Amino acid sequence: MNDPIKIGIVGVGNVGRILGVKLSSCGYFVEAVTGVSPHNIKIDNYYAYEISGDFGELSYLVRVVDTEDDLSNDLDVIFVCTKIHDAIEICKKIKSKIKEDGAIVTIQNMFWIDDVMSIVPGNNLVYMILDFACITNNNETQVINFDGIKLGICSKEAYHNLQRVHDILVNICKVQDTNDFMGLAVGRNIINTAIASLGGLSALSLGEILNDRIGKYLFVKIIEEEVELFKFLKINILPYDNKLNYYLFTSKTLKGFLYRKKIIKLLKKNNFYVQSSALRDFENKHKSELLIVLQNFLKKANKHGINTPNIQRIFDMLIEVSQNKRDIDKKNFLDKILLDLRRKS
């Protein structure tokens, strides 16, 4: 491919490695910011990365630089593949590294979208949602449960960049553009936040949470409180995976009760062993994205006077977990404040 497009990738964890390997193998000019890595073989200014699984098995040399400052100054697209707590500062640094009409692509969670939009002009922003999971073992990144990538924008001035990023990624996987990125992102974030919060607090899998009487109650309450905020904000919440209708799930009618029962049964059957994405961070004493997600959610809820007592208490407890003031244990479901909230509801 004699393609003039130049691509930067900041953060070569699981997602960054996959993009680096696949895009480099397609012939694109790629620069990946990695820092110094003791885990990969470096040849000149390249690291050898390996991927396997649903993207296929592939090894490739990816051009690397040490810092954002070392990136080229005329990149067409930069993919930001870092944790949320690093991404904001990264976006500030890389604005000058793209062409005037270039694109910064973020792996977007609804709860920090305002922060990104306050830093990067709307015409330069493209948002990406990943429909796959990946894990790295022994320097090999494996992709599982693959269903492609979804892209969206929040400014019509960014349409040309949406097309550009789509045309790049379609060379490596299935890509779908969405006209309602907010609704799609919120639909993903709601259930993921519930699973991550309760799993991070208890170390239980989703199935174990839903088999626990109080765990199931809290799972439903978290979703109810999240939906209440987005209703107020008039954001149309799209069904998760085209199956979980949040409006019906949180309905107080008999129809809603029967639907919740059905969905919870399906979640236990099909996703019993799903683990909290935040649990490993808490166990390894790493900074967790979940705390930023919950903090931003609570800021929005408090600003608009939306009552979210269960999420607030769970957030406070997770802060204690992160500060080693509370153990990760199923007994956290029996917290006095949570039980008092349940009795009052």
Coordinates of C-alpha atoms in Angstrom, one line a residue:
M1 CA 0.0 0.0 0.0
N2 CA 1.4 3.4 -1.0
D3 CA -0.7 5.3 1.4
P4 CA 0.5 8.7 2.6
I5 CA -1.5 8.6 5.8
K6 CA 0.7 8.9 8.9
I7 CA -0.6 7.4 12.2
G8 CA 0.5 7.9 15.8
I9 CA -0.5 5.6 18.7
V10 CA -0.1 6.7 22.3
G11 CA -0.1 3.8 24.7
V12 CA 0.9 0.4 23.6
G13 CA -1.0 -1.8 26.0
N14 CA -3.3 -4.4 24.7
V15 CA -5.3 -2.1 22.3
G16 CA -2.3 -0.1 21.2
R17 CA -0.3 -3.2 20.3
I18 CA -3.1 -4.6 18.2
L19 CA -3.5 -1.4 16.3
G20 CA 0.2 -1.0 15.9
V21 CA 0.7 -4.5 14.6
K22 CA -2.3 -4.5 12.2
L23 CA -1.8 -1.0 10.8
S24 CA 1.9 -1.4 10.4
S25 CA 1.4 -4.7 8.6
C26 CA -1.0 -2.9 6.2
G27 CA 1.8 -0.6 5.1
Y28 CA 0.8 2.5 7.1
F29 CA 3.5 4.8 8.6
V30 CA 3.0 4.2 12.3
E31 CA 4.7 5.7 15.3
A32 CA 3.9 4.2 18.7
V33 CA 4.8 5.9 22.0
T34 CA 5.9 3.2 24.4
G35 CA 8.5 4.5 26.8
V36 CA 11.3 2.1 27.7
S37 CA 10.0 -1.5 27.7
P38 CA 11.9 -4.4 29.2
H39 CA 9.4 -6.9 27.9
N40 CA 9.8 -6.6 24.1
I41 CA 12.6 -7.1 21.6
K42 CA 13.9 -3.8 20.2
I43 CA 15.5 -3.7 16.8
D44 CA 16.8 -0.2 16.0
N45 CA 13.7 2.0 16.5
Y46 CA 11.2 -0.9 16.3
Y47 CA 9.6 -3.2 18.8
A48 CA 8.6 -6.8 17.8
Y49 CA 5.0 -7.3 18.9
E50 CA 2.8 -10.4 18.6
I51 CA -1.0 -10.8 18.5
S52 CA -3.2 -13.8 18.3
G53 CA -6.9 -14.8 18.6
D54 CA -9.7 -13.3 16.6
F55 CA -7.5 -10.8 14.8
G56 CA -5.4 -13.7 13.5
E57 CA -1.8 -14.6 14.4
L58 CA 0.7 -12.0 13.5
S59 CA 4.1 -10.7 14.5
Y60 CA 5.4 -7.4 13.3
L61 CA 8.0 -4.7 13.9
V62 CA 6.3 -1.5 15.0
R63 CA 8.1 1.8 14.9
V64 CA 8.4 3.3 18.4
V65 CA 9.3 6.6 20.1
D66 CA 9.9 7.2 23.8
T67 CA 7.5 10.1 24.5
E68 CA 4.7 12.2 23.0
D69 CA 7.2 14.9 22.3
D70 CA 9.1 12.6 20.0
L71 CA 6.2 12.0 17.7
S72 CA 6.3 13.5 14.2
N73 CA 4.6 16.9 13.8
D74 CA 2.4 16.2 10.8
L75 CA 0.4 13.1 11.7
D76 CA -3.0 12.5 10.2
V77 CA -4.4 10.5 13.0
I78 CA -3.4 9.8 16.6
F79 CA -5.1 6.9 18.5
V80 CA -5.1 7.5 22.3
C81 CA -5.0 4.1 23.9
T82 CA -4.1 5.0 27.5
K83 CA -6.1 4.8 30.7
I84 CA -8.6 7.6 31.3
H85 CA -6.4 9.2 34.0
D86 CA -3.6 9.7 31.6
A87 CA -5.6 10.5 28.5
I88 CA -6.5 14.0 29.4
E89 CA -2.9 15.2 29.7
I90 CA -2.0 13.2 26.7
C91 CA -4.6 15.0 24.6
K92 CA -3.2 18.3 25.7
K93 CA 0.3 17.3 24.6
I94 CA -0.6 15.8 21.2
K95 CA -2.8 18.5 19.8
S96 CA 0.2 20.1 18.1
K97 CA 1.3 16.7 16.6
I98 CA -1.6 16.4 14.2
K99 CA -2.2 18.3 11.0
E100 CA -4.8 21.1 11.2
D101 CA -7.5 18.9 9.8
G102 CA -6.2 15.7 11.5
A103 CA -8.0 13.4 14.0
I104 CA -7.4 12.4 17.6
V105 CA -9.2 9.1 18.3
T106 CA -10.1 8.3 21.9
I107 CA -11.4 5.0 23.3
Q108 CA -14.4 6.8 24.7
N109 CA -16.3 6.4 27.9
M110 CA -19.3 8.8 28.2
F111 CA -18.3 10.0 31.6
W112 CA -15.2 11.8 30.5
I113 CA -16.3 13.1 27.2
D114 CA -16.7 16.7 28.4
D115 CA -13.1 16.7 29.5
V116 CA -11.9 15.7 26.0
M117 CA -14.1 18.2 24.3
S118 CA -12.8 21.0 26.4
I119 CA -9.2 20.2 25.2
V120 CA -9.5 19.1 21.6
P121 CA -11.6 21.0 18.9
G122 CA -14.7 19.1 17.9
N123 CA -13.6 18.9 14.3
N124 CA -10.5 16.9 15.3
L125 CA -12.3 14.4 17.6
V126 CA -13.4 10.9 16.7
Y127 CA -14.7 8.5 19.3
M128 CA -14.1 4.7 19.3
I129 CA -15.8 1.9 21.1
L130 CA -14.2 -1.5 21.1
D131 CA -16.4 -4.6 20.7
F132 CA -13.7 -7.1 21.8
A133 CA -11.6 -8.1 24.8
C134 CA -7.9 -8.6 24.9
I135 CA -5.2 -9.8 27.3
T136 CA -1.4 -10.0 27.1
N137 CA 0.5 -13.0 28.3
N138 CA 4.2 -13.7 27.6
N139 CA 4.5 -10.7 25.3
E140 CA 1.6 -12.0 23.1
T141 CA -1.7 -10.1 23.0
Q142 CA -4.7 -12.3 22.5
V143 CA -8.0 -10.9 21.1
I144 CA -11.3 -12.6 22.1
N145 CA -15.0 -12.0 21.7
F146 CA -14.4 -9.9 18.6
D147 CA -17.2 -7.9 17.1
G148 CA -15.3 -5.1 15.5
I149 CA -15.0 -1.4 16.3
K150 CA -17.7 1.3 16.4
L151 CA -17.0 5.0 15.6
G152 CA -18.8 8.2 16.3
I153 CA -18.5 12.0 16.4
C154 CA -20.2 14.7 18.4
S155 CA -19.6 17.5 15.9
K156 CA -20.7 17.5 12.2
E157 CA -17.4 19.3 11.4
A158 CA -15.6 16.1 12.3
Y159 CA -17.4 14.0 9.6
H160 CA -14.3 14.1 7.3
N161 CA -12.2 12.6 10.1
L162 CA -14.8 10.0 10.8
Q163 CA -14.6 8.9 7.2
R164 CA -10.8 9.0 7.4
V165 CA -10.5 6.8 10.5
H166 CA -13.2 4.4 9.1
D167 CA -11.2 4.0 5.9
I168 CA -8.1 3.2 7.9
L169 CA -9.6 0.7 10.4
V170 CA -11.7 -1.1 7.8
N171 CA -8.4 -2.5 6.5
I172 CA -7.9 -4.4 9.7
C173 CA -11.4 -5.2 11.1
K174 CA -15.1 -4.7 10.8
V175 CA -16.0 -1.1 11.5
Q176 CA -19.5 0.5 12.0
D177 CA -20.3 4.2 12.2
T178 CA -23.1 5.3 14.5
N179 CA -25.2 8.4 14.3
D180 CA -26.0 8.3 18.0
F181 CA -22.6 7.9 19.6
M182 CA -23.8 9.3 23.0
G183 CA -26.7 6.8 23.2
L184 CA -24.4 3.9 22.2
A185 CA -21.7 4.9 24.7
V186 CA -24.1 5.3 27.6
G187 CA -25.7 1.9 26.8
R188 CA -22.3 0.3 27.2
N189 CA -21.2 2.3 30.2
I190 CA -24.2 1.7 32.4
I191 CA -23.9 -2.1 32.7
N192 CA -20.1 -2.1 32.7
T193 CA -20.1 0.4 35.5
A194 CA -22.5 -1.8 37.6
I195 CA -20.4 -4.9 37.0
A196 CA -17.1 -3.1 37.7
S197 CA -18.3 -1.4 40.8
L198 CA -19.8 -4.5 42.5
G199 CA -17.1 -6.8 41.4
G200 CA -14.3 -4.4 42.5
L201 CA -16.0 -4.2 45.9
S202 CA -16.6 -8.0 46.4
A203 CA -14.2 -9.9 44.0
L204 CA -17.3 -11.8 42.8
S205 CA -18.0 -12.6 39.1
L206 CA -21.2 -11.2 37.6
G207 CA -23.0 -14.5 38.1
E208 CA -22.0 -14.7 41.7
I209 CA -23.2 -11.1 42.2
L210 CA -26.6 -11.9 40.7
N211 CA -26.9 -15.1 42.7
D212 CA -26.4 -13.0 45.9
R213 CA -29.7 -11.5 47.1
I214 CA -28.2 -8.1 48.1
G215 CA -25.7 -8.2 45.2
K216 CA -28.6 -8.5 42.7
Y217 CA -30.5 -5.7 44.4
L218 CA -27.5 -3.4 44.2
F219 CA -26.9 -4.3 40.6
V220 CA -30.4 -3.2 39.7
K221 CA -30.2 0.0 41.9
I222 CA -27.0 1.1 40.3
I223 CA -28.6 0.8 36.8
E224 CA -31.7 2.6 38.0
E225 CA -29.7 5.5 39.3
E226 CA -27.6 5.8 36.2
V227 CA -30.7 5.6 33.9
E228 CA -32.4 8.4 36.0
L229 CA -29.5 10.8 35.3
F230 CA -29.5 10.1 31.5
K231 CA -33.2 10.4 31.3
F232 CA -32.9 13.9 32.9
L233 CA -30.1 14.8 30.4
K234 CA -32.4 13.6 27.6
I235 CA -29.9 11.2 26.3
N236 CA -31.5 8.3 24.4
I237 CA -30.0 5.2 25.9
L238 CA -29.5 2.5 23.2
P239 CA -30.0 -1.1 24.3
Y240 CA -26.8 -2.9 25.2
D241 CA -25.9 -5.4 22.5
N242 CA -29.3 -4.7 21.0
K243 CA -30.8 -6.8 23.8
L244 CA -30.9 -5.0 27.1
N245 CA -33.6 -2.3 27.1
Y246 CA -32.7 -0.1 30.1
Y247 CA -36.0 1.7 30.1
L248 CA -37.9 -1.6 30.5
F249 CA -35.3 -3.1 32.8
T250 CA -35.9 -0.2 35.3
S251 CA -39.6 0.0 34.8
K252 CA -41.7 -0.4 38.1
T253 CA -44.5 -2.1 36.2
L254 CA -45.2 -5.9 36.2
K255 CA -43.9 -6.0 32.6
G256 CA -40.6 -4.4 33.9
F257 CA -40.4 -6.9 36.8
L258 CA -40.8 -9.9 34.4
Y259 CA -38.3 -8.3 32.0
R260 CA -35.7 -7.8 34.8
K261 CA -36.1 -11.4 35.8
K262 CA -35.6 -12.6 32.2
I263 CA -32.5 -10.4 31.7
I264 CA -30.9 -11.4 35.0
K265 CA -31.4 -15.1 34.1
L266 CA -29.8 -14.5 30.7
L267 CA -26.8 -12.6 32.2
K268 CA -26.2 -15.5 34.6
K269 CA -26.5 -18.0 31.9
N270 CA -24.3 -16.3 29.3
N271 CA -21.9 -14.1 31.4
F272 CA -21.6 -15.9 34.7
Y273 CA -17.8 -15.7 34.9
V274 CA -17.4 -12.1 33.7
Q275 CA -15.1 -10.3 36.2
S276 CA -14.9 -6.7 37.2
S277 CA -12.5 -4.7 34.9
A278 CA -11.4 -2.7 38.0
L279 CA -10.8 -5.7 40.3
R280 CA -7.2 -6.3 39.0
D281 CA -6.3 -2.7 39.5
F282 CA -7.6 -2.7 43.1
E283 CA -5.8 -6.0 43.9
N284 CA -2.5 -4.8 42.4
K285 CA -2.9 -1.3 44.0
H286 CA -3.0 0.4 40.7
K287 CA -5.0 3.6 39.9
S288 CA -8.4 2.6 38.6
E289 CA -10.3 4.2 35.8
L290 CA -13.5 3.2 37.6
L291 CA -13.0 5.8 40.2
I292 CA -12.8 8.5 37.6
V293 CA -15.9 7.2 35.8
L294 CA -17.9 7.2 39.1
Q295 CA -16.6 10.5 40.2
N296 CA -17.6 12.2 36.9
F297 CA -21.0 10.5 37.0
L298 CA -21.6 11.8 40.6
K299 CA -20.5 15.3 39.6
K300 CA -23.1 15.4 36.9
A301 CA -25.8 13.9 39.1
N302 CA -25.1 16.3 41.9
K303 CA -25.0 19.3 39.5
H304 CA -28.5 18.5 38.3
G305 CA -30.0 17.4 41.7
I306 CA -30.4 13.7 40.8
N307 CA -30.3 11.5 43.8
T308 CA -27.8 8.6 43.5
P309 CA -27.3 7.4 47.1
N310 CA -26.2 3.8 46.3
I311 CA -23.7 4.8 43.7
Q312 CA -22.3 7.5 46.1
R313 CA -21.9 5.0 48.9
I314 CA -20.3 2.4 46.6
F315 CA -17.9 5.0 45.3
D316 CA -17.0 6.0 48.9
M317 CA -16.3 2.4 49.7
L318 CA -14.2 1.9 46.6
I319 CA -12.1 4.9 47.6
E320 CA -11.5 3.2 50.9
V321 CA -10.5 0.0 49.0
S322 CA -8.0 2.0 46.9
Q323 CA -6.6 3.5 50.1
N324 CA -6.2 0.1 51.7
K325 CA -8.8 1.1 54.4
R326 CA -11.2 -1.6 53.3
D327 CA -10.8 -5.2 52.1
I328 CA -12.3 -6.5 48.9
D329 CA -14.9 -8.8 50.2
K330 CA -18.5 -10.0 49.7
K331 CA -19.2 -8.7 53.2
N332 CA -19.1 -5.2 51.7
F333 CA -22.6 -5.8 50.4
L334 CA -23.7 -5.8 54.1
D335 CA -22.4 -2.3 54.7
K336 CA -24.7 -0.6 57.2
I337 CA -25.3 2.5 55.0
L338 CA -26.2 0.3 52.0
L339 CA -28.6 -1.8 54.1
D340 CA -30.2 1.4 55.5
L341 CA -30.7 2.7 52.0
R342 CA -32.3 -0.6 51.1
R343 CA -34.7 -0.5 54.0
K344 CA -35.7 3.1 53.2
S345 CA -36.4 2.4 49.5

